[in-house]
PDB file of C-alpha atoms in Angstrom:
ATOM      1  CA  GLY A   1     -40.413 -25.039 -62.550  1.00  0.00           C
ATOM      2  CA  LEU A   2     -41.152 -21.289 -62.542  1.00  0.00           C
ATOM      3  CA  HIS A   3     -44.287 -21.843 -60.428  1.00  0.00           C
ATOM      4  CA  LEU A   4     -42.295 -23.839 -57.937  1.00  0.00           C
ATOM      5  CA  ALA A   5     -39.739 -21.051 -57.645  1.00  0.00           C
ATOM      6  CA  GLN A   6     -42.452 -18.429 -57.192  1.00  0.00           C
ATOM      7  CA  ASP A   7     -44.395 -20.575 -54.687  1.00  0.00           C
ATOM      8  CA  SER A   8     -41.256 -21.283 -52.692  1.00  0.00           C
ATOM      9  CA  LYS A   9     -40.222 -17.598 -52.479  1.00  0.00           C
ATOM     10  CA  PRO A  10     -42.838 -16.563 -49.847  1.00  0.00           C
ATOM     11  CA  HIS A  11     -41.994 -19.716 -47.927  1.00  0.00           C
ATOM     12  CA  LEU A  12     -38.299 -18.833 -47.953  1.00  0.00           C
ATOM     13  CA  GLU A  13     -39.041 -15.212 -46.888  1.00  0.00           C
ATOM     14  CA  GLN A  14     -41.183 -16.544 -44.036  1.00  0.00           C
ATOM     15  CA  GLN A  15     -38.333 -18.805 -42.964  1.00  0.00           C
ATOM     16  CA  VAL A  16     -35.924 -15.846 -42.976  1.00  0.00           C
ATOM     17  CA  ARG A  17     -38.325 -13.521 -41.120  1.00  0.00           C
ATOM     18  CA  LEU A  18     -39.145 -15.945 -38.310  1.00  0.00           C
ATOM     19  CA  PRO A  19     -35.778 -15.567 -36.555  1.00  0.00           C
ATOM     20  CA  GLU A  20     -36.083 -11.750 -36.854  1.00  0.00           C
ATOM     21  CA  GLY A  21     -39.454 -11.881 -35.061  1.00  0.00           C
ATOM     22  CA  GLY A  22     -37.953 -14.094 -32.369  1.00  0.00           C
ATOM     23  CA  MET A  23     -35.029 -11.737 -31.920  1.00  0.00           C
ATOM     24  CA  ALA A  24     -37.401  -8.754 -31.641  1.00  0.00           C
ATOM     25  CA  ARG A  25     -39.409 -10.520 -28.962  1.00  0.00           C
ATOM     26  CA  GLY A  26     -36.154 -11.440 -27.169  1.00  0.00           C
ATOM     27  CA  ARG A  27     -34.983  -7.831 -27.254  1.00  0.00           C
ATOM     28  CA  ALA A  28     -38.340  -6.643 -25.882  1.00  0.00           C
ATOM     29  CA  CYS A  29     -38.202  -9.181 -23.027  1.00  0.00           C
ATOM     30  CA  PHE A  30     -34.597  -8.215 -22.221  1.00  0.00           C
ATOM     31  CA  ALA A  31     -35.472  -4.493 -22.180  1.00  0.00           C
ATOM     32  CA  LEU A  32     -38.445  -5.159 -19.906  1.00  0.00           C
ATOM     33  CA  ALA A  33     -36.302  -7.245 -17.516  1.00  0.00           C
ATOM     34  CA  LEU A  34     -33.611  -4.545 -17.477  1.00  0.00           C
ATOM     35  CA  LEU A  35     -36.228  -1.884 -16.659  1.00  0.00           C
ATOM     36  CA  VAL A  36     -37.579  -3.968 -13.758  1.00  0.00           C
ATOM     37  CA  ALA A  37     -34.034  -4.539 -12.455  1.00  0.00           C
ATOM     38  CA  CYS A  38     -33.261  -0.804 -12.566  1.00  0.00           C
ATOM     39  CA  ILE A  39     -36.452   0.039 -10.672  1.00  0.00           C
ATOM     40  CA  GLY A  40     -35.648  -2.584  -8.028  1.00  0.00           C
ATOM     41  CA  LEU A  41     -32.063  -1.308  -7.687  1.00  0.00           C
ATOM     42  CA  SER A  42     -33.249   2.284  -7.212  1.00  0.00           C
ATOM     43  CA  ILE A  43     -35.621   1.151  -4.446  1.00  0.00           C
ATOM     44  CA  VAL A  44     -32.797  -0.724  -2.680  1.00  0.00           C
ATOM     45  CA  LEU A  45     -30.425   2.246  -2.926  1.00  0.00           C
ATOM     46  CA  GLN A  46     -33.027   4.642  -1.527  1.00  0.00           C
ATOM     47  CA  ALA A  47     -33.714   2.356   1.424  1.00  0.00           C
ATOM     48  CA  LYS A  48     -30.308   2.923   3.088  1.00  0.00           C
ATOM     49  CA  PRO A  49     -29.791   1.032   6.342  1.00  0.00           C
ATOM     50  CA  GLY A  50     -29.501   3.237   9.431  1.00  0.00           C
ATOM     51  CA  PHE A  51     -29.191   2.940  13.173  1.00  0.00           C
ATOM     52  CA  VAL A  52     -32.627   2.592  14.774  1.00  0.00           C
ATOM     53  CA  GLY A  53     -32.645   4.422  18.067  1.00  0.00           C
ATOM     54  CA  ALA A  54     -35.256   4.646  20.780  1.00  0.00           C
ATOM     55  CA  SER A  55     -37.173   7.268  18.801  1.00  0.00           C
ATOM     56  CA  GLY A  56     -37.251   8.856  15.376  1.00  0.00           C
ATOM     57  CA  THR A  57     -36.055  12.172  16.780  1.00  0.00           C
ATOM     58  CA  ARG A  58     -32.792  10.575  17.903  1.00  0.00           C
ATOM     59  CA  SER A  59     -32.141   9.225  14.421  1.00  0.00           C
ATOM     60  CA  GLU A  60     -32.836  12.657  12.987  1.00  0.00           C
ATOM     61  CA  ARG A  61     -30.544  14.237  15.574  1.00  0.00           C
ATOM     62  CA  ILE A  62     -27.724  11.841  14.655  1.00  0.00           C
ATOM     63  CA  GLN A  63     -28.070  12.876  11.027  1.00  0.00           C
ATOM     64  CA  VAL A  64     -28.011  16.564  12.029  1.00  0.00           C
ATOM     65  CA  ALA A  65     -24.924  16.036  14.179  1.00  0.00           C
ATOM     66  CA  ARG A  66     -23.175  14.211  11.353  1.00  0.00           C
ATOM     67  CA  GLY A  67     -24.141  16.926   8.902  1.00  0.00           C
ATOM     68  CA  ALA A  68     -22.669  19.543  11.221  1.00  0.00           C
ATOM     69  CA  VAL A  69     -19.391  17.668  11.166  1.00  0.00           C
ATOM     70  CA  ILE A  70     -19.252  17.592   7.386  1.00  0.00           C
ATOM     71  CA  PHE A  71     -20.878  20.844   6.325  1.00  0.00           C
ATOM     72  CA  SER A  72     -19.957  23.383   9.016  1.00  0.00           C
ATOM     73  CA  PRO A  73     -19.238  26.752   7.382  1.00  0.00           C
ATOM     74  CA  GLY A  74     -15.792  27.235   8.901  1.00  0.00           C
ATOM     75  CA  GLY A  75     -14.043  24.806   6.565  1.00  0.00           C
ATOM     76  CA  ASP A  76     -12.856  22.862   9.606  1.00  0.00           C
ATOM     77  CA  GLN A  77     -10.518  19.962   8.782  1.00  0.00           C
ATOM     78  CA  ARG A  78     -12.163  17.917  11.537  1.00  0.00           C
ATOM     79  CA  GLN A  79     -15.116  17.626   9.157  1.00  0.00           C
ATOM     80  CA  LYS A  80     -13.258  14.852   7.372  1.00  0.00           C
ATOM     81  CA  GLY A  81     -12.793  12.802  10.537  1.00  0.00           C
ATOM     82  CA  ASP A  82     -10.257  10.115   9.668  1.00  0.00           C
ATOM     83  CA  GLY A  83      -9.462  11.707   6.291  1.00  0.00           C
ATOM     84  CA  SER A  84     -11.904   9.541   4.321  1.00  0.00           C
ATOM     85  CA  GLY A  85     -14.377  12.380   3.803  1.00  0.00           C
ATOM     86  CA  GLN A  86     -17.204  10.072   4.905  1.00  0.00           C
ATOM     87  CA  LEU A  87     -19.996  10.838   7.372  1.00  0.00           C
ATOM     88  CA  PRO A  88     -19.331   9.299  10.813  1.00  0.00           C
ATOM     89  CA  HIS A  89     -21.721   6.376  11.177  1.00  0.00           C
ATOM     90  CA  GLY A  90     -21.876   2.758  12.242  1.00  0.00           C
ATOM     91  CA  PRO A  91     -21.539   1.098  15.665  1.00  0.00           C
ATOM     92  CA  ILE A  92     -19.044   3.596  17.127  1.00  0.00           C
ATOM     93  CA  SER A  93     -21.188   6.697  16.603  1.00  0.00           C
ATOM     94  CA  ALA A  94     -24.446   4.836  17.349  1.00  0.00           C
ATOM     95  CA  TYR A  95     -23.247   3.539  20.723  1.00  0.00           C
ATOM     96  CA  SER A  96     -21.695   6.931  21.577  1.00  0.00           C
ATOM     97  CA  PHE A  97     -24.976   8.764  20.989  1.00  0.00           C
ATOM     98  CA  THR A  98     -26.848   6.034  22.904  1.00  0.00           C
ATOM     99  CA  LEU A  99     -24.633   6.642  25.944  1.00  0.00           C
ATOM    100  CA  MET A 100     -25.032  10.411  25.598  1.00  0.00           C
ATOM    101  CA  ASP A 101     -28.820  10.045  25.525  1.00  0.00           C
ATOM    102  CA  ALA A 102     -28.885   7.718  28.538  1.00  0.00           C
ATOM    103  CA  ALA A 103     -26.688  10.119  30.535  1.00  0.00           C
ATOM    104  CA  LYS A 104     -28.979  13.079  29.799  1.00  0.00           C
ATOM    105  CA  LYS A 105     -32.129  11.078  30.513  1.00  0.00           C
ATOM    106  CA  LYS A 106     -30.794  10.006  33.924  1.00  0.00           C
ATOM    107  CA  GLN A 107     -29.366  13.502  34.557  1.00  0.00           C
ATOM    108  CA  GLN A 108     -25.891  11.992  34.751  1.00  0.00           C
ATOM    109  CA  ALA A 109     -24.225  13.913  31.916  1.00  0.00           C
ATOM    110  CA  VAL A 110     -21.434  15.381  34.075  1.00  0.00           C
ATOM    111  CA  PRO A 111     -20.370  12.174  35.917  1.00  0.00           C
ATOM    112  CA  VAL A 112     -20.632  10.113  32.709  1.00  0.00           C
ATOM    113  CA  THR A 113     -18.423  12.620  30.883  1.00  0.00           C
ATOM    114  CA  LYS A 114     -15.879  12.397  33.718  1.00  0.00           C
ATOM    115  CA  ASP A 115     -15.977   8.602  33.464  1.00  0.00           C
ATOM    116  CA  ILE A 116     -15.422   8.674  29.704  1.00  0.00           C
ATOM    117  CA  MET A 117     -12.434  11.004  30.027  1.00  0.00           C
ATOM    118  CA  LYS A 118     -11.051   8.785  32.782  1.00  0.00           C
ATOM    119  CA  ILE A 119     -11.485   5.678  30.609  1.00  0.00           C
ATOM    120  CA  ARG A 120      -9.627   7.370  27.733  1.00  0.00           C
ATOM    121  CA  LYS A 121      -6.693   8.152  30.007  1.00  0.00           C
ATOM    122  CA  LYS A 122      -6.700   4.645  31.475  1.00  0.00           C
ATOM    123  CA  PHE A 123      -6.514   2.985  28.057  1.00  0.00           C
ATOM    124  CA  GLY A 124      -3.674   5.338  27.198  1.00  0.00           C
ATOM    125  CA  ASP A 125      -1.694   3.880  30.121  1.00  0.00           C
ATOM    126  CA  GLY A 126       0.355   0.842  29.103  1.00  0.00           C
ATOM    127  CA  GLU A 127       0.306  -0.688  32.579  1.00  0.00           C
ATOM    128  CA  PHE A 128      -3.485  -0.536  32.750  1.00  0.00           C
ATOM    129  CA  ARG A 129      -3.841  -2.071  29.271  1.00  0.00           C
ATOM    130  CA  ASN A 130      -1.547  -4.959  30.198  1.00  0.00           C
ATOM    131  CA  THR A 131      -3.516  -5.678  33.381  1.00  0.00           C
ATOM    132  CA  TYR A 132      -6.811  -5.491  31.520  1.00  0.00           C
ATOM    133  CA  TYR A 133      -5.699  -7.747  28.640  1.00  0.00           C
ATOM    134  CA  ILE A 134      -4.230 -10.365  31.002  1.00  0.00           C
ATOM    135  CA  GLU A 135      -7.457 -10.570  32.995  1.00  0.00           C
ATOM    136  CA  ASN A 136      -9.607 -10.698  29.870  1.00  0.00           C
ATOM    137  CA  ASN A 137      -7.603 -13.400  28.138  1.00  0.00           C
ATOM    138  CA  ARG A 138      -7.906 -15.968  30.878  1.00  0.00           C
ATOM    139  CA  PRO A 139      -9.505 -19.179  29.526  1.00  0.00           C
ATOM    140  CA  GLY A 140     -13.239 -19.420  30.087  1.00  0.00           C
ATOM    141  CA  THR A 141     -13.781 -15.713  30.749  1.00  0.00           C
ATOM    142  CA  THR A 142     -17.247 -14.790  29.488  1.00  0.00           C
ATOM    143  CA  GLU A 143     -18.180 -11.413  27.995  1.00  0.00           C
ATOM    144  CA  LEU A 144     -20.197 -10.489  31.092  1.00  0.00           C
ATOM    145  CA  ARG A 145     -17.265 -11.411  33.336  1.00  0.00           C
ATOM    146  CA  LYS A 146     -15.030  -9.180  31.192  1.00  0.00           C
ATOM    147  CA  ALA A 147     -17.444  -6.308  31.812  1.00  0.00           C
ATOM    148  CA  GLU A 148     -17.314  -6.975  35.569  1.00  0.00           C
ATOM    149  CA  ILE A 149     -13.502  -6.972  35.479  1.00  0.00           C
ATOM    150  CA  LEU A 150     -13.461  -3.708  33.526  1.00  0.00           C
ATOM    151  CA  ASN A 151     -15.863  -2.043  35.974  1.00  0.00           C
ATOM    152  CA  GLU A 152     -13.700  -3.229  38.887  1.00  0.00           C
ATOM    153  CA  LEU A 153     -10.570  -1.779  37.271  1.00  0.00           C
ATOM    154  CA  LEU A 154     -12.149   1.520  36.175  1.00  0.00           C
ATOM    155  CA  GLU A 155     -14.407   2.162  39.183  1.00  0.00           C
ATOM    156  CA  PRO A 156     -16.808   4.461  37.234  1.00  0.00           C
ATOM    157  CA  GLU A 157     -18.514   7.245  39.145  1.00  0.00           C
ATOM    158  CA  SER A 158     -21.868   6.841  37.389  1.00  0.00           C
ATOM    159  CA  GLU A 159     -24.136   3.795  37.338  1.00  0.00           C
ATOM    160  CA  VAL A 160     -24.987   4.733  33.753  1.00  0.00           C
ATOM    161  CA  THR A 161     -21.362   4.101  32.743  1.00  0.00           C
ATOM    162  CA  LYS A 162     -21.286   0.734  34.538  1.00  0.00           C
ATOM    163  CA  LYS A 163     -24.506  -0.401  32.874  1.00  0.00           C
ATOM    164  CA  PHE A 164     -23.267   0.821  29.494  1.00  0.00           C
ATOM    165  CA  ILE A 165     -20.109  -1.293  29.815  1.00  0.00           C
ATOM    166  CA  THR A 166     -22.278  -4.324  30.649  1.00  0.00           C
ATOM    167  CA  PHE A 167     -24.532  -3.490  27.699  1.00  0.00           C
ATOM    168  CA  LEU A 168     -21.509  -3.449  25.365  1.00  0.00           C
ATOM    169  CA  ALA A 169     -20.436  -6.860  26.692  1.00  0.00           C
ATOM    170  CA  LYS A 170     -23.889  -8.314  25.960  1.00  0.00           C
ATOM    171  CA  LYS A 171     -23.639  -6.946  22.418  1.00  0.00           C
ATOM    172  CA  ARG A 172     -20.067  -8.324  22.116  1.00  0.00           C
ATOM    173  CA  ARG A 173     -18.791  -4.784  21.490  1.00  0.00           C
ATOM    174  CA  LEU A 174     -16.596  -4.385  24.574  1.00  0.00           C
ATOM    175  CA  LYS A 175     -13.403  -4.136  22.505  1.00  0.00           C
ATOM    176  CA  GLY A 176     -14.809  -1.010  20.887  1.00  0.00           C
ATOM    177  CA  LEU A 177     -15.007   0.905  24.189  1.00  0.00           C
ATOM    178  CA  PRO A 178     -11.815   3.002  23.637  1.00  0.00           C
ATOM    179  CA  ALA A 179     -12.985   4.062  20.159  1.00  0.00           C
ATOM    180  CA  ILE A 180     -16.482   4.822  21.496  1.00  0.00           C
ATOM    181  CA  CYS A 181     -14.958   7.041  24.200  1.00  0.00           C
ATOM    182  CA  ASP A 182     -12.878   8.913  21.611  1.00  0.00           C
ATOM    183  CA  PHE A 183     -15.942   9.579  19.467  1.00  0.00           C
ATOM    184  CA  PHE A 184     -18.038  10.501  22.520  1.00  0.00           C
ATOM    185  CA  VAL A 185     -15.648  13.294  23.539  1.00  0.00           C
ATOM    186  CA  GLY A 186     -15.436  14.727  20.010  1.00  0.00           C
ATOM    187  CA  ALA A 187     -19.231  14.606  19.616  1.00  0.00           C
ATOM    188  CA  LEU A 188     -19.677  16.241  23.018  1.00  0.00           C
ATOM    189  CA  TYR A 189     -17.497  19.199  22.024  1.00  0.00           C
ATOM    190  CA  ARG A 190     -19.449  19.585  18.780  1.00  0.00           C
ATOM    191  CA  GLU A 191     -22.918  19.232  20.314  1.00  0.00           C
ATOM    192  CA  GLU A 192     -22.150  21.676  23.136  1.00  0.00           C
ATOM    193  CA  SER A 193     -20.363  24.004  20.688  1.00  0.00           C
ATOM    194  CA  ILE A 194     -17.154  24.099  22.754  1.00  0.00           C
ATOM    195  CA  GLU A 195     -13.862  25.092  21.141  1.00  0.00           C
ATOM    196  CA  ALA A 196     -10.641  24.158  22.905  1.00  0.00           C
ATOM    197  CA  VAL A 197      -7.972  26.847  22.446  1.00  0.00           C
ATOM    198  CA  LEU A 198      -4.333  26.550  23.479  1.00  0.00           C
ATOM    199  CA  VAL A 199      -2.666  29.908  24.181  1.00  0.00           C
ATOM    200  CA  THR A 200       1.138  29.769  24.414  1.00  0.00           C
ATOM    201  CA  SER A 201       2.650  33.009  25.675  1.00  0.00           C
ATOM    202  CA  ALA A 202       6.076  34.326  26.632  1.00  0.00           C
ATOM    203  CA  GLU A 203       4.667  35.701  29.896  1.00  0.00           C
ATOM    204  CA  GLU A 204       1.670  34.859  32.031  1.00  0.00           C
ATOM    205  CA  LEU A 205      -1.479  36.490  30.658  1.00  0.00           C
ATOM    206  CA  SER A 206      -3.788  38.576  32.818  1.00  0.00           C
ATOM    207  CA  PRO A 207      -7.477  37.598  33.293  1.00  0.00           C
ATOM    208  CA  GLU A 208      -8.444  40.568  31.103  1.00  0.00           C
ATOM    209  CA  GLN A 209      -6.171  39.384  28.281  1.00  0.00           C
ATOM    210  CA  ILE A 210      -7.568  35.842  28.510  1.00  0.00           C
ATOM    211  CA  GLN A 211     -11.133  37.189  28.386  1.00  0.00           C
ATOM    212  CA  THR A 212     -10.272  39.284  25.323  1.00  0.00           C
ATOM    213  CA  ILE A 213      -8.870  36.197  23.588  1.00  0.00           C
ATOM    214  CA  LYS A 214     -12.038  34.258  24.494  1.00  0.00           C
ATOM    215  CA  ASP A 215     -14.266  36.941  22.993  1.00  0.00           C
ATOM    216  CA  LYS A 216     -12.193  37.140  19.803  1.00  0.00           C
ATOM    217  CA  MET A 217     -12.140  33.343  19.411  1.00  0.00           C
ATOM    218  CA  LYS A 218     -15.923  33.164  19.865  1.00  0.00           C
ATOM    219  CA  GLU A 219     -16.298  35.551  16.945  1.00  0.00           C
ATOM    220  CA  LYS A 220     -13.716  33.686  14.896  1.00  0.00           C
ATOM    221  CA  THR A 221     -14.975  30.126  15.468  1.00  0.00           C
ATOM    222  CA  GLY A 222     -18.690  30.706  16.092  1.00  0.00           C
ATOM    223  CA  ALA A 223     -18.478  28.489  19.204  1.00  0.00           C
ATOM    224  CA  SER A 224     -20.758  29.096  22.193  1.00  0.00           C
ATOM    225  CA  GLU A 225     -17.994  28.402  24.699  1.00  0.00           C
ATOM    226  CA  ILE A 226     -14.206  28.733  24.529  1.00  0.00           C
ATOM    227  CA  LYS A 227     -12.062  26.456  26.684  1.00  0.00           C
ATOM    228  CA  ILE A 228      -8.744  28.267  27.194  1.00  0.00           C
ATOM    229  CA  VAL A 229      -5.630  26.300  28.140  1.00  0.00           C
ATOM    230  CA  SER A 230      -2.605  28.491  28.922  1.00  0.00           C
ATOM    231  CA  LYS A 231       1.017  27.490  28.459  1.00  0.00           C
ATOM    232  CA  LEU A 232       4.251  29.438  29.058  1.00  0.00           C
ATOM    233  CA  ASP A 233       7.107  29.417  26.549  1.00  0.00           C
ATOM    234  CA  PRO A 234       9.814  32.074  27.198  1.00  0.00           C
ATOM    235  CA  SER A 235      11.428  31.295  23.828  1.00  0.00           C
ATOM    236  CA  LEU A 236       8.593  33.266  22.158  1.00  0.00           C
ATOM    237  CA  LEU A 237      10.316  36.411  23.591  1.00  0.00           C
ATOM    238  CA  SER A 238       7.053  38.374  23.596  1.00  0.00           C
ATOM    239  CA  GLY A 239       3.453  38.044  22.455  1.00  0.00           C
ATOM    240  CA  PHE A 240       1.623  34.729  22.128  1.00  0.00           C
ATOM    241  CA  LYS A 241       0.588  31.916  19.809  1.00  0.00           C
ATOM    242  CA  ILE A 242      -2.998  30.609  19.549  1.00  0.00           C
ATOM    243  CA  THR A 243      -3.747  27.053  18.427  1.00  0.00           C
ATOM    244  CA  TRP A 244      -7.245  25.595  17.962  1.00  0.00           C
ATOM    245  CA  SER A 245      -9.446  23.253  15.918  1.00  0.00           C
ATOM    246  CA  PHE A 246      -7.907  20.126  17.461  1.00  0.00           C
ATOM    247  CA  MET A 247      -8.671  16.678  16.104  1.00  0.00           C
ATOM    248  CA  ASP A 248      -8.627  15.583  19.752  1.00  0.00           C
ATOM    249  CA  PRO A 249      -9.919  18.618  21.697  1.00  0.00           C
ATOM    250  CA  ASP A 250      -9.743  16.877  25.064  1.00  0.00           C
ATOM    251  CA  ASN A 251      -6.025  16.058  24.868  1.00  0.00           C
ATOM    252  CA  LEU A 252      -5.209  19.077  22.645  1.00  0.00           C
ATOM    253  CA  GLU A 253      -3.668  16.874  19.969  1.00  0.00           C
ATOM    254  CA  ASN A 254      -3.345  17.471  16.214  1.00  0.00           C
ATOM    255  CA  PRO A 255      -4.398  21.121  15.815  1.00  0.00           C
ATOM    256  CA  THR A 256      -5.450  22.251  12.349  1.00  0.00           C
ATOM    257  CA  LYS A 257      -5.334  26.039  12.860  1.00  0.00           C
ATOM    258  CA  THR A 258      -2.709  28.357  14.348  1.00  0.00           C
ATOM    259  CA  GLU A 259      -2.276  32.103  14.653  1.00  0.00           C
ATOM    260  CA  ASP A 260       1.165  33.278  15.787  1.00  0.00           C
ATOM    261  CA  VAL A 261       1.643  36.886  16.944  1.00  0.00           C
ATOM    262  CA  SER A 262       4.799  36.288  18.956  1.00  0.00           C
ATOM    263  CA  LEU A 263       7.980  38.356  18.593  1.00  0.00           C
ATOM    264  CA  LYS A 264       9.923  35.196  17.772  1.00  0.00           C
ATOM    265  CA  TYR A 265       7.680  34.466  14.772  1.00  0.00           C
ATOM    266  CA  MET A 266       7.895  38.069  13.532  1.00  0.00           C
ATOM    267  CA  LEU A 267      11.711  38.006  13.709  1.00  0.00           C
ATOM    268  CA  GLN A 268      11.778  34.691  11.823  1.00  0.00           C
ATOM    269  CA  GLN A 269       9.544  36.103   9.081  1.00  0.00           C
ATOM    270  CA  ALA A 270      11.698  39.230   8.789  1.00  0.00           C
ATOM    271  CA  ALA A 271      14.822  37.086   8.513  1.00  0.00           C
ATOM    272  CA  LEU A 272      13.241  34.917   5.802  1.00  0.00           C
ATOM    273  CA  GLN A 273      12.382  37.986   3.749  1.00  0.00           C
ATOM    274  CA  LYS A 274      16.088  38.851   3.770  1.00  0.00           C
ATOM    275  CA  GLY A 275      16.994  35.319   2.716  1.00  0.00           C
ATOM    276  CA  ILE A 276      18.258  34.239   6.129  1.00  0.00           C
ATOM    277  CA  VAL A 277      17.197  30.802   7.306  1.00  0.00           C
ATOM    278  CA  VAL A 278      16.547  30.745  11.050  1.00  0.00           C
ATOM    279  CA  ALA A 279      16.527  27.409  12.851  1.00  0.00           C
TER     280      ALA A 279
END
């Protein structure tokens, strides 16, 4: 009986150890599979999809332009675009840069820019939008016919603009034209380093005063060119107010920076220091 117990002991230990060996092999296989999955995931993440332009230099230029929007040293709030903090990318920016390239290649940058600004204004007109949507929603209207209708309504100055509208229709992106125009104008201001500045003054400024403001704003913003728009406001009493860094520099909408050196502002600040609220 003792021999049987002793003989059966190694057999029992072998039975107990077999599952442990199986579990060890299972753990090793799982670790190996996890390692392979991690390597594959890292490869996928590194291979980020991007817009493929006509040449590699264009793709690099798009990245540079986007980087300038996000990482410009001035701390400009326009860096954040729509407030998401993301780099501008996708169809809107890709098609905008494609149009910009085509315009420069055909030496049509000026007329194309005029067309784009005209298109923005047209789509801001309710009567034009109603006419356009009625014509486009007729049964059986193809995408190419929609492009023809749009070209007839807009009457673009440049052939590049007309062909671009047709190109968008072929890609079924015609509805994105207003957004593409908005991005195009903003990108144009950034690429050409133009800063739109609104100067509101109590009295009409002299050419010398305007030139002085231009020079000071070049130093302040680092822009190559300053686009001054003057506006009179007698309620300022004296002095002027400067507004810049617009989210929409073409229409001077949503400024993010202001410097007020008007007499009205100074009087308001003096009143506030004395505890007087001025409406």
